[in-house]
Amino acid sequence: ACPNICINFKNKSQISAGTIDSFEWDFGDGTQKVADIPNPTHCYKPGTYNLNISLKSDVGCTSSLSLPGFVTIYEKPKAAFLVDPEEIDEDLPSIEVRTSASDVVNTRYFVSDGSDYKTENFTHNFKNLDGKTKPMVVQIVKNKYGCADTTYRILPIKPAFALYFPNVFTPNGDGVNDFFEAKGIGV
């Protein structure tokens, strides 16, 4: 299984005469043994673990079952990616995305404009930037065991701007080009 999983164990032990009086579970990961719970739940961290159950009948007979390496919990991959540029220019809304994920065999990206990619690296041109909603890129990666990790980046938008300086002016009082001043958009 993948990390952060809790396993529900079901005891199917039987006895031909009498009753099973006590149970003791050893989950093999160094945690405290669990007694008198026939069907426990146990949460594991990554690793391989032995499982042991010991039983005692109402007349004092004992039995145990040991299962070496019964539980294996795999490490999850690490999702990570780089975006260049890190800020989207309104005039050139194009980015390059490169993975920096580790322990990965499958990579998928979802972009907030509805695009998706099934490759590790790609170039994306954003559609319909409104200047109000920041675009987002989500990466989902899986390793060879099917364990997954997800990360995302919200990308700021660098507004377009332009600055104009006149190269002539006519200060003759007619209301047209009477002043020498810079004018701009987005400044």
CSV table of N, CA and C in Angstrom, one decimal, residues 46-143:
chain,number,residue,atom,x,y,z
A,46,PRO,N,6.0,4.1,5.9
A,46,PRO,CA,6.6,3.3,4.9
A,46,PRO,C,7.6,2.3,5.5
A,47,GLY,N,7.6,1.1,5.0
A,47,GLY,CA,8.5,0.0,5.4
A,47,GLY,C,7.9,-1.3,5.2
A,48,THR,N,8.6,-2.4,5.5
A,48,THR,CA,8.0,-3.8,5.5
A,48,THR,C,8.0,-4.3,6.9
A,49,TYR,N,6.8,-4.9,7.2
A,49,TYR,CA,6.6,-5.3,8.6
A,49,TYR,C,6.0,-6.7,8.7
A,50,ASN,N,6.5,-7.4,9.8
A,50,ASN,CA,5.9,-8.7,10.1
A,50,ASN,C,4.6,-8.5,10.9
A,51,LEU,N,3.8,-9.5,10.8
A,51,LEU,CA,2.5,-9.5,11.5
A,51,LEU,C,2.4,-10.7,12.4
A,52,ASN,N,2.1,-10.6,13.7
A,52,ASN,CA,2.0,-11.7,14.6
A,52,ASN,C,0.7,-11.6,15.3
A,53,ILE,N,0.0,-12.7,15.5
A,53,ILE,CA,-1.2,-12.7,16.4
A,53,ILE,C,-1.1,-13.9,17.3
A,54,SER,N,-1.3,-13.7,18.5
A,54,SER,CA,-1.3,-14.8,19.6
A,54,SER,C,-2.7,-14.9,20.2
A,55,LEU,N,-3.1,-16.1,20.4
A,55,LEU,CA,-4.4,-16.4,20.9
A,55,LEU,C,-4.3,-17.3,22.1
A,56,LYS,N,-5.3,-17.1,23.0
A,56,LYS,CA,-5.3,-18.0,24.2
A,56,LYS,C,-6.8,-18.4,24.4
A,57,SER,N,-7.0,-19.7,24.6
A,57,SER,CA,-8.4,-20.2,24.8
A,57,SER,C,-8.8,-20.0,26.2
A,58,ASP,N,-10.1,-20.3,26.5
A,58,ASP,CA,-10.6,-20.2,27.8
A,58,ASP,C,-10.1,-21.3,28.8
A,59,VAL,N,-9.4,-22.3,28.2
A,59,VAL,CA,-8.8,-23.4,29.0
A,59,VAL,C,-7.3,-23.3,29.1
A,60,GLY,N,-6.8,-22.2,28.5
A,60,GLY,CA,-5.3,-22.0,28.6
A,60,GLY,C,-4.5,-22.4,27.4
A,61,CYS,N,-5.1,-23.0,26.4
A,61,CYS,CA,-4.3,-23.3,25.2
A,61,CYS,C,-3.9,-22.1,24.5
A,62,THR,N,-2.7,-22.1,23.9
A,62,THR,CA,-2.3,-21.0,23.1
A,62,THR,C,-1.9,-21.4,21.7
A,63,SER,N,-2.0,-20.4,20.8
A,63,SER,CA,-1.6,-20.6,19.4
A,63,SER,C,-1.2,-19.2,18.9
A,64,SER,N,-0.3,-19.2,17.9
A,64,SER,CA,0.1,-18.0,17.3
A,64,SER,C,0.3,-18.2,15.8
A,65,LEU,N,0.3,-17.1,15.1
A,65,LEU,CA,0.5,-17.1,13.7
A,65,LEU,C,1.5,-15.9,13.4
A,66,SER,N,2.5,-16.2,12.7
A,66,SER,CA,3.5,-15.2,12.4
A,66,SER,C,3.6,-15.1,10.8
A,67,LEU,N,3.5,-13.9,10.3
A,67,LEU,CA,3.6,-13.7,8.9
A,67,LEU,C,4.7,-12.7,8.6
A,68,PRO,N,5.9,-13.2,8.3
A,68,PRO,CA,7.0,-12.3,8.0
A,68,PRO,C,6.8,-11.5,6.7
A,69,GLY,N,7.1,-10.2,6.8
A,69,GLY,CA,7.0,-9.3,5.6
A,69,GLY,C,5.6,-9.2,5.1
A,70,PHE,N,4.6,-9.4,6.0
A,70,PHE,CA,3.2,-9.4,5.5
A,70,PHE,C,2.7,-8.0,5.0
A,71,VAL,N,3.2,-7.0,5.6
A,71,VAL,CA,2.7,-5.6,5.2
A,71,VAL,C,3.9,-4.8,4.6
A,72,THR,N,3.7,-4.3,3.4
A,72,THR,CA,4.7,-3.4,2.8
A,72,THR,C,4.0,-2.1,2.5
A,73,ILE,N,4.6,-1.0,3.0
A,73,ILE,CA,4.1,0.3,2.7
A,73,ILE,C,5.2,1.0,1.9
A,74,TYR,N,4.9,1.5,0.7
A,74,TYR,CA,5.9,2.1,-0.1
A,74,TYR,C,6.0,3.6,0.2
A,75,GLU,N,7.1,4.1,-0.2
A,75,GLU,CA,7.3,5.6,-0.1
A,75,GLU,C,6.5,6.2,-1.2
A,76,LYS,N,6.0,7.4,-1.0
A,76,LYS,CA,5.3,8.1,-2.0
A,76,LYS,C,6.3,9.0,-2.8
A,77,PRO,N,6.0,9.3,-4.1
A,77,PRO,CA,6.9,10.1,-4.9
A,77,PRO,C,6.8,11.5,-4.3
A,78,LYS,N,7.7,12.4,-4.8
A,78,LYS,CA,7.7,13.8,-4.4
A,78,LYS,C,7.4,14.7,-5.7
A,79,ALA,N,6.2,15.3,-5.7
A,79,ALA,CA,5.9,16.2,-6.8
A,79,ALA,C,6.6,17.5,-6.6
A,80,ALA,N,7.1,18.0,-7.7
A,80,ALA,CA,7.8,19.3,-7.8
A,80,ALA,C,8.0,19.7,-9.2
A,81,PHE,N,7.8,21.0,-9.5
A,81,PHE,CA,8.1,21.5,-10.9
A,81,PHE,C,8.6,22.9,-10.8
A,82,LEU,N,9.2,23.4,-11.9
A,82,LEU,CA,9.7,24.7,-12.0
A,82,LEU,C,8.9,25.4,-13.2
A,83,VAL,N,8.7,26.7,-13.0
A,83,VAL,CA,8.0,27.5,-14.1
A,83,VAL,C,8.9,28.6,-14.5
A,84,ASP,N,9.1,28.8,-15.8
A,84,ASP,CA,9.9,29.9,-16.3
A,84,ASP,C,9.1,30.6,-17.4
A,85,PRO,N,8.9,31.9,-17.3
A,85,PRO,CA,9.1,32.7,-16.1
A,85,PRO,C,8.2,32.4,-15.0
A,86,GLU,N,8.5,32.9,-13.8
A,86,GLU,CA,7.7,32.7,-12.6
A,86,GLU,C,6.5,33.6,-12.5
A,87,GLU,N,6.5,34.6,-13.4
A,87,GLU,CA,5.4,35.6,-13.5
A,87,GLU,C,5.0,35.7,-14.9
A,88,ILE,N,3.7,35.6,-15.2
A,88,ILE,CA,3.2,35.6,-16.6
A,88,ILE,C,3.0,37.0,-17.1
A,89,ASP,N,3.6,37.3,-18.2
A,89,ASP,CA,3.5,38.6,-18.8
A,89,ASP,C,2.2,38.6,-19.7
A,90,GLU,N,1.4,39.7,-19.5
A,90,GLU,CA,0.1,39.8,-20.2
A,90,GLU,C,0.3,39.8,-21.7
A,91,ASP,N,1.4,40.4,-22.1
A,91,ASP,CA,1.6,40.5,-23.6
A,91,ASP,C,2.2,39.2,-24.1
A,92,LEU,N,2.9,38.4,-23.4
A,92,LEU,CA,3.5,37.2,-23.8
A,92,LEU,C,3.1,36.1,-22.7
A,93,PRO,N,1.9,35.6,-22.8
A,93,PRO,CA,1.4,34.7,-21.7
A,93,PRO,C,1.9,33.3,-22.0
A,94,SER,N,3.2,33.1,-22.1
A,94,SER,CA,3.8,31.7,-22.3
A,94,SER,C,4.7,31.4,-21.2
A,95,ILE,N,4.6,30.1,-20.8
A,95,ILE,CA,5.5,29.6,-19.7
A,95,ILE,C,6.1,28.2,-20.2
A,96,GLU,N,7.3,27.9,-19.6
A,96,GLU,CA,7.8,26.6,-19.7
A,96,GLU,C,7.8,25.9,-18.4
A,97,VAL,N,7.3,24.7,-18.4
A,97,VAL,CA,7.2,23.9,-17.1
A,97,VAL,C,8.1,22.7,-17.2
A,98,ARG,N,9.0,22.6,-16.2
A,98,ARG,CA,9.9,21.5,-16.2
A,98,ARG,C,9.8,20.8,-14.8
A,99,THR,N,9.7,19.5,-14.9
A,99,THR,CA,9.5,18.7,-13.6
A,99,THR,C,10.8,18.7,-12.8
A,100,SER,N,10.7,18.6,-11.5
A,100,SER,CA,11.8,18.3,-10.7
A,100,SER,C,11.4,17.3,-9.6
A,101,ALA,N,10.3,16.6,-10.0
A,101,ALA,CA,9.8,15.5,-9.1
A,101,ALA,C,10.8,14.3,-9.0
A,102,SER,N,10.6,13.5,-8.0
A,102,SER,CA,11.5,12.4,-7.8
A,102,SER,C,10.7,11.1,-7.6
A,103,ASP,N,11.3,10.0,-8.0
A,103,ASP,CA,10.7,8.6,-7.8
A,103,ASP,C,9.4,8.6,-8.6
A,104,VAL,N,9.4,9.0,-9.9
A,104,VAL,CA,8.2,9.2,-10.6
A,104,VAL,C,8.2,8.3,-11.9
A,105,VAL,N,7.1,7.7,-12.3
A,105,VAL,CA,7.0,7.0,-13.6
A,105,VAL,C,5.8,7.6,-14.4
A,106,ASN,N,5.0,8.4,-13.8
A,106,ASN,CA,3.8,9.0,-14.5
A,106,ASN,C,3.6,10.4,-14.0
A,107,THR,N,3.6,11.4,-14.9
A,107,THR,CA,3.4,12.8,-14.6
A,107,THR,C,2.2,13.4,-15.4
A,108,ARG,N,1.4,14.1,-14.7
A,108,ARG,CA,0.3,14.8,-15.4
A,108,ARG,C,0.1,16.2,-14.8
A,109,TYR,N,-0.2,17.1,-15.7
A,109,TYR,CA,-0.5,18.5,-15.3
A,109,TYR,C,-1.9,18.9,-15.7
A,110,PHE,N,-2.5,19.7,-14.9
A,110,PHE,CA,-3.7,20.4,-15.2
A,110,PHE,C,-3.5,21.9,-15.1
A,111,VAL,N,-3.9,22.6,-16.1
A,111,VAL,CA,-3.8,24.1,-16.1
A,111,VAL,C,-5.2,24.7,-16.0
A,112,SER,N,-5.3,25.8,-15.2
A,112,SER,CA,-6.6,26.4,-14.9
A,112,SER,C,-7.4,26.9,-16.1
A,113,ASP,N,-6.8,27.0,-17.3
A,113,ASP,CA,-7.5,27.4,-18.4
A,113,ASP,C,-8.1,26.2,-19.2
A,114,GLY,N,-8.1,25.0,-18.5
A,114,GLY,CA,-8.7,23.8,-19.1
A,114,GLY,C,-7.7,22.9,-19.8
A,115,SER,N,-6.5,23.3,-20.0
A,115,SER,CA,-5.5,22.4,-20.6
A,115,SER,C,-4.9,21.4,-19.7
A,116,ASP,N,-4.5,20.2,-20.3
A,116,ASP,CA,-3.8,19.2,-19.5
A,116,ASP,C,-2.7,18.6,-20.3
A,117,TYR,N,-1.7,18.1,-19.6
A,117,TYR,CA,-0.5,17.6,-20.3
A,117,TYR,C,-0.1,16.3,-19.6
A,118,LYS,N,0.3,15.3,-20.4
A,118,LYS,CA,0.7,14.0,-19.9
A,118,LYS,C,2.2,13.8,-20.2
A,119,THR,N,3.0,14.8,-19.9
A,119,THR,CA,4.4,14.8,-20.2
A,119,THR,C,5.1,15.5,-19.0
A,120,GLU,N,6.4,15.3,-18.9
A,120,GLU,CA,7.2,15.9,-17.7
A,120,GLU,C,7.4,17.3,-17.9
A,121,ASN,N,7.7,17.8,-19.2
A,121,ASN,CA,8.0,19.1,-19.5
A,121,ASN,C,7.2,19.6,-20.7
A,122,PHE,N,6.8,20.9,-20.6
A,122,PHE,CA,6.0,21.4,-21.7
A,122,PHE,C,6.1,22.9,-21.8
A,123,THR,N,5.6,23.5,-22.9
A,123,THR,CA,5.5,25.0,-23.0
A,123,THR,C,4.0,25.2,-23.1
A,124,HIS,N,3.5,26.2,-22.4
A,124,HIS,CA,2.1,26.5,-22.4
A,124,HIS,C,1.8,28.0,-22.7
A,125,ASN,N,0.9,28.2,-23.6
A,125,ASN,CA,0.4,29.6,-23.9
A,125,ASN,C,-1.0,29.7,-23.3
A,126,PHE,N,-1.1,30.7,-22.3
A,126,PHE,CA,-2.4,30.9,-21.6
A,126,PHE,C,-3.4,31.5,-22.5
A,127,LYS,N,-4.6,31.1,-22.4
A,127,LYS,CA,-5.7,31.6,-23.1
A,127,LYS,C,-6.6,32.5,-22.2
A,128,ASN,N,-7.1,33.5,-22.7
A,128,ASN,CA,-8.1,34.3,-22.0
A,128,ASN,C,-7.7,34.8,-20.6
A,129,LEU,N,-6.5,35.4,-20.5
A,129,LEU,CA,-6.1,36.0,-19.2
A,129,LEU,C,-6.9,37.3,-19.0
A,130,ASP,N,-7.6,37.4,-17.9
A,130,ASP,CA,-8.4,38.5,-17.6
A,130,ASP,C,-7.8,39.6,-16.7
A,131,GLY,N,-6.6,39.2,-16.2
A,131,GLY,CA,-5.9,40.1,-15.3
A,131,GLY,C,-6.4,40.1,-13.9
A,132,LYS,N,-7.5,39.4,-13.6
A,132,LYS,CA,-8.1,39.3,-12.3
A,132,LYS,C,-7.8,38.0,-11.6
A,133,THR,N,-8.0,36.9,-12.4
A,133,THR,CA,-7.8,35.5,-11.9
A,133,THR,C,-6.4,35.1,-12.2
A,134,LYS,N,-5.7,34.7,-11.1
A,134,LYS,CA,-4.3,34.2,-11.3
A,134,LYS,C,-4.4,32.7,-11.9
A,135,PRO,N,-3.6,32.5,-12.9
A,135,PRO,CA,-3.6,31.1,-13.4
A,135,PRO,C,-2.9,30.1,-12.5
A,136,MET,N,-3.3,28.9,-12.6
A,136,MET,CA,-2.7,27.8,-11.7
A,136,MET,C,-2.3,26.6,-12.5
A,137,VAL,N,-1.2,26.0,-12.1
A,137,VAL,CA,-0.8,24.7,-12.7
A,137,VAL,C,-0.7,23.7,-11.6
A,138,VAL,N,-1.3,22.5,-11.8
A,138,VAL,CA,-1.3,21.5,-10.8
A,138,VAL,C,-0.6,20.3,-11.4
A,139,GLN,N,0.3,19.7,-10.6
A,139,GLN,CA,1.1,18.5,-11.1
A,139,GLN,C,0.7,17.3,-10.2
A,140,ILE,N,0.4,16.2,-10.8
A,140,ILE,CA,0.1,14.9,-10.1
A,140,ILE,C,1.1,13.9,-10.6
A,141,VAL,N,1.8,13.3,-9.7
A,141,VAL,CA,2.8,12.3,-10.1
A,141,VAL,C,2.5,11.0,-9.4
A,142,LYS,N,2.9,9.9,-10.0
A,142,LYS,CA,2.8,8.5,-9.4
A,142,LYS,C,4.1,7.8,-9.6
A,143,ASN,N,4.4,6.9,-8.6
A,143,ASN,CA,5.5,6.1,-8.7
A,143,ASN,C,5.2,4.7,-9.2
